[in-house]
CSV table of C-alpha atoms in Angstrom, one decimal:
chain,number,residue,atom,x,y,z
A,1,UNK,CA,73.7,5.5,94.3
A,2,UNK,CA,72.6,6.6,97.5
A,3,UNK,CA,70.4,9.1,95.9
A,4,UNK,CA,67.9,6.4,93.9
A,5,UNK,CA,65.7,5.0,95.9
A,6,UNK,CA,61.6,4.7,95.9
A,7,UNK,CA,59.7,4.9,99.2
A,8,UNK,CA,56.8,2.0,99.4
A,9,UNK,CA,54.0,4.3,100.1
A,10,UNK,CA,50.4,4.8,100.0
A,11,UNK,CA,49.5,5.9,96.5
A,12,UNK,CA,47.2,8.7,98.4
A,13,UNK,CA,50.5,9.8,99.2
A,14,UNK,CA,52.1,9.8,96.6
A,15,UNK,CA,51.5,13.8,95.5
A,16,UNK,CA,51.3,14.3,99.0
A,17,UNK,CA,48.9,17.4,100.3
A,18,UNK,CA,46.2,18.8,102.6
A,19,UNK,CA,43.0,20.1,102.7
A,20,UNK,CA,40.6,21.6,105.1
A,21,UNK,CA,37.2,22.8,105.3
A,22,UNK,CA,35.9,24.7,108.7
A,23,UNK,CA,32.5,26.9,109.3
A,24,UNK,CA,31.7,30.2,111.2
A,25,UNK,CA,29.0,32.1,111.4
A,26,UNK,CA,27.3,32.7,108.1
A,27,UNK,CA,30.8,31.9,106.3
A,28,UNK,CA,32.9,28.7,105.5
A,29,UNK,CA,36.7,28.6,105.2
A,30,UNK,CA,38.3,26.1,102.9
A,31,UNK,CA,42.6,25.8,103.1
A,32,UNK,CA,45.1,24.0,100.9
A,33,UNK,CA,48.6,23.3,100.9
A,34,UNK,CA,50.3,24.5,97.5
A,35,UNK,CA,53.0,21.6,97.2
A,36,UNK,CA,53.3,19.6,94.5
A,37,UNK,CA,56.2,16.5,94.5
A,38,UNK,CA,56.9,13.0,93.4
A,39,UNK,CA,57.3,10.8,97.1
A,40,UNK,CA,60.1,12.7,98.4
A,41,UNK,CA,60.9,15.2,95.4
A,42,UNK,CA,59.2,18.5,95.8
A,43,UNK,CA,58.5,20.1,92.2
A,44,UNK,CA,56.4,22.8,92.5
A,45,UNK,CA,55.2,25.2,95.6
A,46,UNK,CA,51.9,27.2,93.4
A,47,UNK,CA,50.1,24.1,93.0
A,48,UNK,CA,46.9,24.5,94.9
A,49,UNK,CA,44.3,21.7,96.2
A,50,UNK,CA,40.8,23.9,96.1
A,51,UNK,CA,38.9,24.9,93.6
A,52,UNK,CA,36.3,27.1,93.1
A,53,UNK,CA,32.5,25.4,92.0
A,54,UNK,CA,30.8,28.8,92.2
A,55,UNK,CA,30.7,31.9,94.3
A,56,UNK,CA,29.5,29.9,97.2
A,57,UNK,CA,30.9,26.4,96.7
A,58,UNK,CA,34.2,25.6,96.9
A,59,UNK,CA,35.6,21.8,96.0
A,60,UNK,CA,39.3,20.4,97.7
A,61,UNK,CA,40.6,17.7,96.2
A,62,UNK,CA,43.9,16.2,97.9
A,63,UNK,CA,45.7,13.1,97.0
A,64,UNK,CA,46.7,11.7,93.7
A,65,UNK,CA,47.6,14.9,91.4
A,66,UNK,CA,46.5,13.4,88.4
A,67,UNK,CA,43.0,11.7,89.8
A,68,UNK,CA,42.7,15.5,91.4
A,69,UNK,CA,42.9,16.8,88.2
A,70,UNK,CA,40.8,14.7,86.2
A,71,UNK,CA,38.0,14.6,88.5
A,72,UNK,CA,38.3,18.4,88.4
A,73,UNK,CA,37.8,18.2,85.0
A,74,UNK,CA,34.4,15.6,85.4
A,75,UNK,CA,33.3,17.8,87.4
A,76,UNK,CA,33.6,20.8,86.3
A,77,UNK,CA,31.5,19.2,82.9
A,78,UNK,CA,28.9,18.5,84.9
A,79,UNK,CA,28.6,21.5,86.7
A,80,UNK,CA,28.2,23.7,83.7
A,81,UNK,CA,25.8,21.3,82.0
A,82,UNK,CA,23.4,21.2,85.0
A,83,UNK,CA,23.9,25.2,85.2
A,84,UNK,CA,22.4,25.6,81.6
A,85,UNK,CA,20.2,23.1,81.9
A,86,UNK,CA,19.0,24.1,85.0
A,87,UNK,CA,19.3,28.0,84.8
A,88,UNK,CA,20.6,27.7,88.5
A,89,UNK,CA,23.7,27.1,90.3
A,90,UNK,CA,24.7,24.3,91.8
A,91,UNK,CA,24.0,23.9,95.5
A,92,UNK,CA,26.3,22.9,97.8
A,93,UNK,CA,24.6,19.9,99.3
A,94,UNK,CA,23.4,18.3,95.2
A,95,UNK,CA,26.8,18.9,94.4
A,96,UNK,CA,28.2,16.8,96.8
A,97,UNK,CA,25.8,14.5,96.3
A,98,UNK,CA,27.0,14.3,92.6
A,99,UNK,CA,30.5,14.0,93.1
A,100,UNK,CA,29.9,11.0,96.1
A,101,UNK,CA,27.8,9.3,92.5
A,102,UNK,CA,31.0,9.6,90.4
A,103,UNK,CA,33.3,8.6,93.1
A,104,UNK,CA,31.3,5.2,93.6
A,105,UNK,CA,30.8,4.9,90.0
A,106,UNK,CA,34.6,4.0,90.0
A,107,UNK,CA,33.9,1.8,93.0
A,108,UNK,CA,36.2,-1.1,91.5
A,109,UNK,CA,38.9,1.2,90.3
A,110,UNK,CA,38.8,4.3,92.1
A,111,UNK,CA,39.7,7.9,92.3
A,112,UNK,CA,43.0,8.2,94.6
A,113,UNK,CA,41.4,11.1,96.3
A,114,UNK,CA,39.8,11.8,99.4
A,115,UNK,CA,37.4,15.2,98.2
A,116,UNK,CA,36.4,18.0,101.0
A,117,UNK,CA,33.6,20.4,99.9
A,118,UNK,CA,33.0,23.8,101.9
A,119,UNK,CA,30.3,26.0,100.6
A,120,UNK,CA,26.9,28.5,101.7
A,121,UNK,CA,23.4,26.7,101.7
A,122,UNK,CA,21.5,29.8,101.0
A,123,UNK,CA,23.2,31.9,104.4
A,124,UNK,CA,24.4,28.6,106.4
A,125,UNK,CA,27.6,26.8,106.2
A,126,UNK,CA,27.8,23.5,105.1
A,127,UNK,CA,30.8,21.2,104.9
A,128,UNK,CA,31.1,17.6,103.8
A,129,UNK,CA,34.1,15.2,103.2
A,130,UNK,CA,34.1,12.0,101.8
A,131,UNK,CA,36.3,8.9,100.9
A,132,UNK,CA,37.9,7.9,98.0
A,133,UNK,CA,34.6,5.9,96.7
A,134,UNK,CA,32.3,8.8,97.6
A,135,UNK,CA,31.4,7.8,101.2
A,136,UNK,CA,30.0,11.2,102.7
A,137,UNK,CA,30.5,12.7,105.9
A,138,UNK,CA,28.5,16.1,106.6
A,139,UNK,CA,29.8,17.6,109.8
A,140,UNK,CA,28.7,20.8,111.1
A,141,UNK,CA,31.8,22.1,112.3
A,142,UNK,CA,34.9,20.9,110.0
A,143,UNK,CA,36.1,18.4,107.4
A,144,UNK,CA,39.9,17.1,106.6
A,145,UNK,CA,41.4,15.5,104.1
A,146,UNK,CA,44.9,14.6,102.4
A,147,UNK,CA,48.5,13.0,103.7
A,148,UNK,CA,48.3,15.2,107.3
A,149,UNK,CA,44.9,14.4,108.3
A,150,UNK,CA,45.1,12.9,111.5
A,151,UNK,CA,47.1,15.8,112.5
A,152,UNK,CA,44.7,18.1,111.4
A,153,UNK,CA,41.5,16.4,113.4
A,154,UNK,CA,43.6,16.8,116.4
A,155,UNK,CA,44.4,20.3,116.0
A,156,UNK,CA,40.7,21.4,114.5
A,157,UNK,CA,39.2,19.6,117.6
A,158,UNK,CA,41.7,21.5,120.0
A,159,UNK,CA,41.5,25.0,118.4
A,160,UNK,CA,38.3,25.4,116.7
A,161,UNK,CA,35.8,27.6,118.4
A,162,UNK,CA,31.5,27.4,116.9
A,163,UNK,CA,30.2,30.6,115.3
A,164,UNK,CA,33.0,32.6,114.4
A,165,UNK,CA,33.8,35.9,112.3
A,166,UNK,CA,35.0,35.8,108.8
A,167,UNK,CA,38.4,37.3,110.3
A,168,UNK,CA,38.8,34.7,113.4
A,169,UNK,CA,37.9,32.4,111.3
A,170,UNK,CA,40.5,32.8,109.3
A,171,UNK,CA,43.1,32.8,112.0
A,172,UNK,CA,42.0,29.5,113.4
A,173,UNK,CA,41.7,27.9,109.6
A,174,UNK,CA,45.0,29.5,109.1
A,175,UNK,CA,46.8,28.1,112.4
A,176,UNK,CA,45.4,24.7,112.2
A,177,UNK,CA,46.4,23.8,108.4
A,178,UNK,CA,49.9,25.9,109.2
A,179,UNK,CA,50.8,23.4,112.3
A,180,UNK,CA,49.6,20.4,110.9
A,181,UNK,CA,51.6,21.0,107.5
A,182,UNK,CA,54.5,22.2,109.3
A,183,UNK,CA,54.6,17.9,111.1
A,184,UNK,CA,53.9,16.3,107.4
A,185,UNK,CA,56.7,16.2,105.3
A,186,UNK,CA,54.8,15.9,101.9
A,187,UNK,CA,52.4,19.0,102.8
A,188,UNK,CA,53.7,22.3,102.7
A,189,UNK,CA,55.7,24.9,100.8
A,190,UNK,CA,52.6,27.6,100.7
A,191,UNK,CA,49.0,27.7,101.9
A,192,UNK,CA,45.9,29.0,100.0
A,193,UNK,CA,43.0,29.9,102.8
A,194,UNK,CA,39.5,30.9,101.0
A,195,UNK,CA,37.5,32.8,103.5
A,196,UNK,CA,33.3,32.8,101.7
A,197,UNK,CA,30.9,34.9,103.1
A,198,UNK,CA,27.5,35.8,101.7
A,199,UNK,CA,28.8,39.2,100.5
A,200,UNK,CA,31.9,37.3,98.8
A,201,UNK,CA,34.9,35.4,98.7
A,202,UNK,CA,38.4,36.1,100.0
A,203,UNK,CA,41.7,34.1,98.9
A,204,UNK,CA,44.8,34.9,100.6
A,205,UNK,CA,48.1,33.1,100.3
A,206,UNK,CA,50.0,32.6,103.8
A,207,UNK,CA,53.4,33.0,103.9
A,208,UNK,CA,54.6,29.3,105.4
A,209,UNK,CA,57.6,27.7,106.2
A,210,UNK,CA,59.6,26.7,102.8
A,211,UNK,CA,60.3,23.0,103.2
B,1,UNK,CA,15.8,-5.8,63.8
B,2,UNK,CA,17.4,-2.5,62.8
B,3,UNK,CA,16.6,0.1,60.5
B,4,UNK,CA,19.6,2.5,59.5
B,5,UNK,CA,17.0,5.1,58.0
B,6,UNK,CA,14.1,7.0,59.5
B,7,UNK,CA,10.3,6.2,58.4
B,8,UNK,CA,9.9,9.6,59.2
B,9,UNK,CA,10.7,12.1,56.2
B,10,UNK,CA,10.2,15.5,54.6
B,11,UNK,CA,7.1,16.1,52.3
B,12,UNK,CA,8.1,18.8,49.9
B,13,UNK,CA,5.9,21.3,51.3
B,14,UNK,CA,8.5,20.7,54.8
B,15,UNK,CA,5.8,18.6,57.1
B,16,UNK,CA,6.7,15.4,58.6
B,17,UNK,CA,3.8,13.4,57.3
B,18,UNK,CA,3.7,10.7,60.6
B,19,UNK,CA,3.9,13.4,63.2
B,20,UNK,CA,1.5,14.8,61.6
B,21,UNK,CA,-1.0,11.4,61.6
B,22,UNK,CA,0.2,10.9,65.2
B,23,UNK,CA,-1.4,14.6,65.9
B,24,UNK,CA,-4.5,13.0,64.1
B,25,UNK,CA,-4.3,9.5,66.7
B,26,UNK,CA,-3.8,12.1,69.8
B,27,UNK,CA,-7.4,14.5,68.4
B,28,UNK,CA,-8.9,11.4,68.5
B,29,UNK,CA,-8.3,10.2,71.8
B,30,UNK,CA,-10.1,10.8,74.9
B,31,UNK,CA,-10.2,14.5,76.0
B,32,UNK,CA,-7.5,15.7,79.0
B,33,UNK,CA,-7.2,19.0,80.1
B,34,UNK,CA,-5.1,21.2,82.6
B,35,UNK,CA,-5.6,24.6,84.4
B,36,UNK,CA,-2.4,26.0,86.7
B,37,UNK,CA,-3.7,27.7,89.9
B,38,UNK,CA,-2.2,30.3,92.2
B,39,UNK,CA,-1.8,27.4,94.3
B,40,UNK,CA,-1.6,24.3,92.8
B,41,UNK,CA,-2.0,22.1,89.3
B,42,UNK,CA,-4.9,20.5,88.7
B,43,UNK,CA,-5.3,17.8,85.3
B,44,UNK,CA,-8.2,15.8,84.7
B,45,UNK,CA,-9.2,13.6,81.7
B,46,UNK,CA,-12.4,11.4,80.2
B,47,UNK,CA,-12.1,7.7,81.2
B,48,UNK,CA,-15.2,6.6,78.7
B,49,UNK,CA,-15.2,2.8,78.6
B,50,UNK,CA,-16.4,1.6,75.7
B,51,UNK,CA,-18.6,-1.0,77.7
B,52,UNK,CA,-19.4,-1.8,81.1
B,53,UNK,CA,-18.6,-5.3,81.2
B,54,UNK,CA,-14.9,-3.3,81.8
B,55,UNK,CA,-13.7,-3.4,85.4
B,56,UNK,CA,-12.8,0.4,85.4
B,57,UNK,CA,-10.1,-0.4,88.5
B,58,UNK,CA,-8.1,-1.8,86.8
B,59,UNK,CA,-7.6,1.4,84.1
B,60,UNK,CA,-5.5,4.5,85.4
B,61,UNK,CA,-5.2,7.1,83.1
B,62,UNK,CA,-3.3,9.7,85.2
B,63,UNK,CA,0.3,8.2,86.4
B,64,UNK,CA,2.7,9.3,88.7
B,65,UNK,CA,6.4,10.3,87.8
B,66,UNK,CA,7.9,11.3,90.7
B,67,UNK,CA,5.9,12.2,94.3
B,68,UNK,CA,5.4,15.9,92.6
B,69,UNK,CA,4.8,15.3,89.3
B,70,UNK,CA,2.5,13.4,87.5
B,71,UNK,CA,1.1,13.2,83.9
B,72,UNK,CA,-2.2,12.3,81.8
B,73,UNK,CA,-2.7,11.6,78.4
B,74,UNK,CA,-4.8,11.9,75.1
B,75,UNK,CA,-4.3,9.5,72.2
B,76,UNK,CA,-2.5,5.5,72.6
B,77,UNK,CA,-2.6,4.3,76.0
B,78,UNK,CA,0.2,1.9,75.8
B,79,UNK,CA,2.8,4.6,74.1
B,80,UNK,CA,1.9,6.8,77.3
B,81,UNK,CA,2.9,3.8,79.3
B,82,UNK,CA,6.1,3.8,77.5
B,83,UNK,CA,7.4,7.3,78.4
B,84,UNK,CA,5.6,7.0,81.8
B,85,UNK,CA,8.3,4.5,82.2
B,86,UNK,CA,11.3,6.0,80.7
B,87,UNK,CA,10.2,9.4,82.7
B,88,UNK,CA,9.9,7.7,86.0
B,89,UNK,CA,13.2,6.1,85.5
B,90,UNK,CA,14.8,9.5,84.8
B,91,UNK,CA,13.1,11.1,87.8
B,92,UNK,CA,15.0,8.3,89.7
B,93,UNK,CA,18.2,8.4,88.4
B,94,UNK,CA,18.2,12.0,88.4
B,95,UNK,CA,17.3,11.6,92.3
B,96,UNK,CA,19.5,9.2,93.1
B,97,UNK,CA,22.7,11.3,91.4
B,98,UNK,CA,22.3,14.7,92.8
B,99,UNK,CA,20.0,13.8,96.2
B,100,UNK,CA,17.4,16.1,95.2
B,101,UNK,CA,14.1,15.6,93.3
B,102,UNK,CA,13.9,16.8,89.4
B,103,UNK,CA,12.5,20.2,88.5
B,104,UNK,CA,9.5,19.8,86.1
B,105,UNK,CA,11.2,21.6,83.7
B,106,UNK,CA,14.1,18.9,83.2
B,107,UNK,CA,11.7,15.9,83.3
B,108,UNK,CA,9.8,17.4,80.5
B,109,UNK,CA,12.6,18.3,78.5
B,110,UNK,CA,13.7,14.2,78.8
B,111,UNK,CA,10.2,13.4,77.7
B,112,UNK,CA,10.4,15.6,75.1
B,113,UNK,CA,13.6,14.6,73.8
B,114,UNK,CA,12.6,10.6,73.5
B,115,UNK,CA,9.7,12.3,71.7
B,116,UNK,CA,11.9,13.8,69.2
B,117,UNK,CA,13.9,11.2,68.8
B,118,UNK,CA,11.6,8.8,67.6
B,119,UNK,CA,10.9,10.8,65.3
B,120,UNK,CA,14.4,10.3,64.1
B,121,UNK,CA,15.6,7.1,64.8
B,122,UNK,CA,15.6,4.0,62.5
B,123,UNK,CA,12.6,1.7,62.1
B,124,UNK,CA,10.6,3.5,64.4
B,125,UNK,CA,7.3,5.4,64.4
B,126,UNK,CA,6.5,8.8,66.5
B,127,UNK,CA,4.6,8.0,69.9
B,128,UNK,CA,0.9,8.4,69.1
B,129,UNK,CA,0.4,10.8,72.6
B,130,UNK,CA,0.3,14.2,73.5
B,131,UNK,CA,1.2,14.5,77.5
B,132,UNK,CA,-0.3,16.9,80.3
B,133,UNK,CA,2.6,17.1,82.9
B,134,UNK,CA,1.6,18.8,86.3
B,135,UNK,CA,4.1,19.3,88.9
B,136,UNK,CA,5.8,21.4,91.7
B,137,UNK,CA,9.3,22.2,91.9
B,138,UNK,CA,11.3,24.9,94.0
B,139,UNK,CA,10.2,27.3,91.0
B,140,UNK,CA,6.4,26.8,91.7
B,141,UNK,CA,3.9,25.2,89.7
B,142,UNK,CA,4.1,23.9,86.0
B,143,UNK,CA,2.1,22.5,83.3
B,144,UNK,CA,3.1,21.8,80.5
B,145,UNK,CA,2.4,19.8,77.1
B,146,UNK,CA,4.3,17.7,74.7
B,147,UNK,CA,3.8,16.5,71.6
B,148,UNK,CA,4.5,13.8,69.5
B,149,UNK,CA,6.7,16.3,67.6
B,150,UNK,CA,9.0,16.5,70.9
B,151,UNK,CA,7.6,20.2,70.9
B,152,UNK,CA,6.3,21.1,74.2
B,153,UNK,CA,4.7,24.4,75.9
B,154,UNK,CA,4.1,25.6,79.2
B,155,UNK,CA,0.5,26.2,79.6
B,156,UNK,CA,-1.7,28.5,82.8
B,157,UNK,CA,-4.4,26.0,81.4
B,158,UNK,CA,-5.2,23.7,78.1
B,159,UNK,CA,-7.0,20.9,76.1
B,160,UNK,CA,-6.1,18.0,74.1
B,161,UNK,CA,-7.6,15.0,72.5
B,162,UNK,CA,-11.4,15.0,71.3
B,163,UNK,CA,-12.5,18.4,72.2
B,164,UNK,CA,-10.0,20.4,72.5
B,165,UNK,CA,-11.2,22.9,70.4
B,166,UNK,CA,-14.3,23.6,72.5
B,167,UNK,CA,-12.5,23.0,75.6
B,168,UNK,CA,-9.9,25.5,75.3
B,169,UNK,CA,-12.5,28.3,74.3
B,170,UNK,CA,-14.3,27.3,77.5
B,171,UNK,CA,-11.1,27.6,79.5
B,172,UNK,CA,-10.0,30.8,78.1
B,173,UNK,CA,-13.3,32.2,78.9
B,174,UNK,CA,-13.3,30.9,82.4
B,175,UNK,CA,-9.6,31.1,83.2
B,176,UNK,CA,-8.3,33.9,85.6
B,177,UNK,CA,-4.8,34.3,86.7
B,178,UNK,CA,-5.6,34.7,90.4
B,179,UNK,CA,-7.1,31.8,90.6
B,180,UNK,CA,-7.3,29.4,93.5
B,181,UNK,CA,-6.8,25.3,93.0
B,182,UNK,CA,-10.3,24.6,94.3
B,183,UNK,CA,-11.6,26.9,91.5
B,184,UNK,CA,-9.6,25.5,89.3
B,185,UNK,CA,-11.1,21.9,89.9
B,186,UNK,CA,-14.2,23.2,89.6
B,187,UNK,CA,-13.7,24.8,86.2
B,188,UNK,CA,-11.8,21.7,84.9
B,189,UNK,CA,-14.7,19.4,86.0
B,190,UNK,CA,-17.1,22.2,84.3
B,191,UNK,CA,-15.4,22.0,80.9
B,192,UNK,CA,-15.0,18.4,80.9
B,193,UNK,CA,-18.9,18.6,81.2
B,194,UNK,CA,-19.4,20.8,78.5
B,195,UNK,CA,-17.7,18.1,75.7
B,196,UNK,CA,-19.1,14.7,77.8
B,197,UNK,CA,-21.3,12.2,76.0
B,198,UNK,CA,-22.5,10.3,79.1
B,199,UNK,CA,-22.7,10.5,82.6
B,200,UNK,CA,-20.5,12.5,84.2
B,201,UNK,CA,-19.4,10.7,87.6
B,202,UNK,CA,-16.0,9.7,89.6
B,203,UNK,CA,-15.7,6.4,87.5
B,204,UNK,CA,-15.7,8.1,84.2
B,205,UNK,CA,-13.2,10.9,84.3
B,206,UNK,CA,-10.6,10.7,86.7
B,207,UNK,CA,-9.0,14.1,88.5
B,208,UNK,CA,-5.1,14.7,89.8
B,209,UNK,CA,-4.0,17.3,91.6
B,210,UNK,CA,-0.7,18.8,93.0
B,211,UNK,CA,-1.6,21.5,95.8
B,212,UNK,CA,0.7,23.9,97.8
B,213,UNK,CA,1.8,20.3,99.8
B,214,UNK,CA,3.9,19.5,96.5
B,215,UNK,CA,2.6,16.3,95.9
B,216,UNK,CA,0.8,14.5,92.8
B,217,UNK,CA,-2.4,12.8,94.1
B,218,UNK,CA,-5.1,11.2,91.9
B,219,UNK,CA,-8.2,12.0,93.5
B,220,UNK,CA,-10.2,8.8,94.4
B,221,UNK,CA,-13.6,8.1,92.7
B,222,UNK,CA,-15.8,9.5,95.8
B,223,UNK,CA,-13.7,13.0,96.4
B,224,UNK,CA,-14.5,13.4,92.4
B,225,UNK,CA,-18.1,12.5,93.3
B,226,UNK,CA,-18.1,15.6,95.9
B,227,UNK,CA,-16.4,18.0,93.8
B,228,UNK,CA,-19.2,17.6,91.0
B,229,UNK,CA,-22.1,17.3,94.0
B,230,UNK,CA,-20.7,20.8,94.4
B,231,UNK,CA,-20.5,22.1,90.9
B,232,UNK,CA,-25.1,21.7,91.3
């Protein structure tokens, strides 16, 4: 049956999916792809990569559905606890601190996913990516992660531009996860771009090609 | 080795007999006290050794936690040393999981909590301390106490141990909420005085302080020596 077959693939692709994180002035973007498949089956196209921490920290979390899911969850616990405890949210650069701890707490049998956070230190942007056993990398201009991310690093380095608007911003964000989705076959079918800003957040969907 | 029941246990009139005795072990220890500053912490406490044959460098009542906190103690020195331990390592595994140094508040809430649960626990007695924790943390400056209960309070300035009594009147007489950490050493060495059988000097008391630099430092034996020069 020709229609049977499995693909030998990396098991970070396996979900398939991109994220990106980018800064501007005074704000930070953060973009996801929204599909969700099995290797070459796509099964869902409202399944998004980025979630949001607080009001200025947002988490992506690309590769393995299930590990991104779980590790949601882990996190998630540990956010709230250390926001009662503490009385205070979460900054952007203890949280990623916390999540590079559980990552190489699983050193020997790790979480298939390669996290990208994107948040607001007080007013400056701060964006940080890391490996799947909590390796971080704090940039001051973006972060990629997920099955596309070679293509994205080449397009971020060609189209980004320092110190930009919320609205350019956005444009830039939005062109660079567009074009290097639109190459991957296993990213795709919707985007999610979070634009955060001192004043607030804004989420817009972009309409993308369908396949 | 284990006990599945507590040693601790209700009278009927609802007090918990060995906290209460621990309480007694803490009133007789060696006086500590604290006052919080505008701009800084500053705790000091007796270091009365029972005789001189003692090589006093080798005894260190006040202990570091972390680089901005620090603690002293009235009542069993080798309990304190206990939850100096378990606080440090806290401090440190607290640092090492979210890359930034524990609030006072959280630190003293651990050493509470151990507090508590010894009195608790199987086959175990309450610790037979009350701790004076000084710090500074993004919120400001703290001090607080805990108990052998596990209760603890945030102070602007207080006693324990021998004469606490007469050393908190003095404080509250003395005490101003403007006031600056200098002062505030000053009025700790002052009220130490008032209670001190003995002479008064940098190798019988011993003085920490945090000031607007963040960081715990037990003053050395000569600094103490100048600050009392200065109280003539």
């Amino acid at each position: 049956d020709p229609y049977c077959f499995a693909l030998k693939m990396s098991i970070l692709q396996y979900n398939g999916g991109s994220v990106i994180a980018m800064t501007g002035k005074n704000c930070v973007g953060i973009a996801c792809d929204r599909r969700f498949g099995v290797q070459q089956l796509t099964l869902a196209g409202d399944f998004d990569k980025v979630f949001k921490i607080n009001d200025k920290l947002f988490l992506g979390l690309p590769g393995l559905a299930t590990d991104m899911q779980t590790l949601h969850e882990k996190l998630r616990y540990r956010v709230n606890m250390y926001r009662l405890r503490e009385e205070r949210d979460v900054s952007p650069k203890v949280f990623a601190k916390m999540v590079s701890s559980i990552l190489y707490e699983h050193r020997w049998g790790p979480y298939f996913t390669e996290p990208v956070i994107g948040g607001l230190e007080g007013d400056k942007p701060f964006v940080c990516s890391m490996d799947l056993i909590g390796c971080p990398m704090v940039t001051d201009d973006f972060v990629v992660s997920g099955s596309s991310n070679e293509s994205l690093l080449g397009i971020c380095e060609s189209l980004y531009i320092p110190d930009q608007s919320p609205e350019d911003l956005f444009e830039t964000l939005s062109q660079c996860l567009l074009n290097a989705m639109d190459r991957d076959c296993i990213s795709g079918w919707g985007a999610t771009v979070h634009i955060i800003t001192t004043t607030g957040v804004t989420s817009r969907n972009l309409r993308t090609r369908q396949d | 080795m284990d006990y599945s029941f507590s040693l601790t246990t209700f009278s009927p009139s609802g007090k918990l007999g060995q906290i209460e005795y621990a309480l007694n072990a803490v009133s007789s220890g060696a006086t500590s006290l604290g006052i919080k500053a505008v701009n800084g912490v500053v705790i000091a406490t007796e270091k009365k050794l029972p005789t001189p044959l003692i090589d006093e460098t080798t005894i260190q009542r006040a202990a570091l936690l972390t680089q901005n906190i620090g603690v002293v103690y009235s009542g069993m020195g080798p309990d304190s040393r206990v939850l100096v331990d378990k606080g440090r390592k806290f401090a440190t595994k607290y640092h090492q999981q979210h890359g930034e140094t524990v609030p006072v508040s959280q630190l003293v809430r651990e050493l509470a909590s151990i507090m508590q649960e010894f009195t608790q626990s199987g086959g175990v007695r309450p610790f037979g301390v009350s701790l004076l924790v000084a710090g500074a943390d993004e919120q400001g400056f703290h001090l607080f106490q805990v108990d052998p209960s596990g209760a603890y309070f945030g102070w602007k300035a207080s006693a324990i141990g021998k004469n606490m009594v007469s050393a908190k009147t003095f404080l509250e007489k003395r005490f101003r909420e403007d006031m600056d950490i200098e002062d505030a050493i000053s009025n700790a060495l002052r009220t130490l005085k008032e209670g001190f059988e003995g002479e008064l000097n940098g190798h019988t008391i011993e003085v920490a302080v945090v000031k607007a630099d963040r960081r715990f430092r037990i003053l050395s034996p000569s600094e103490v020596d100048d600050y009392l020069k200065e109280l003539q």
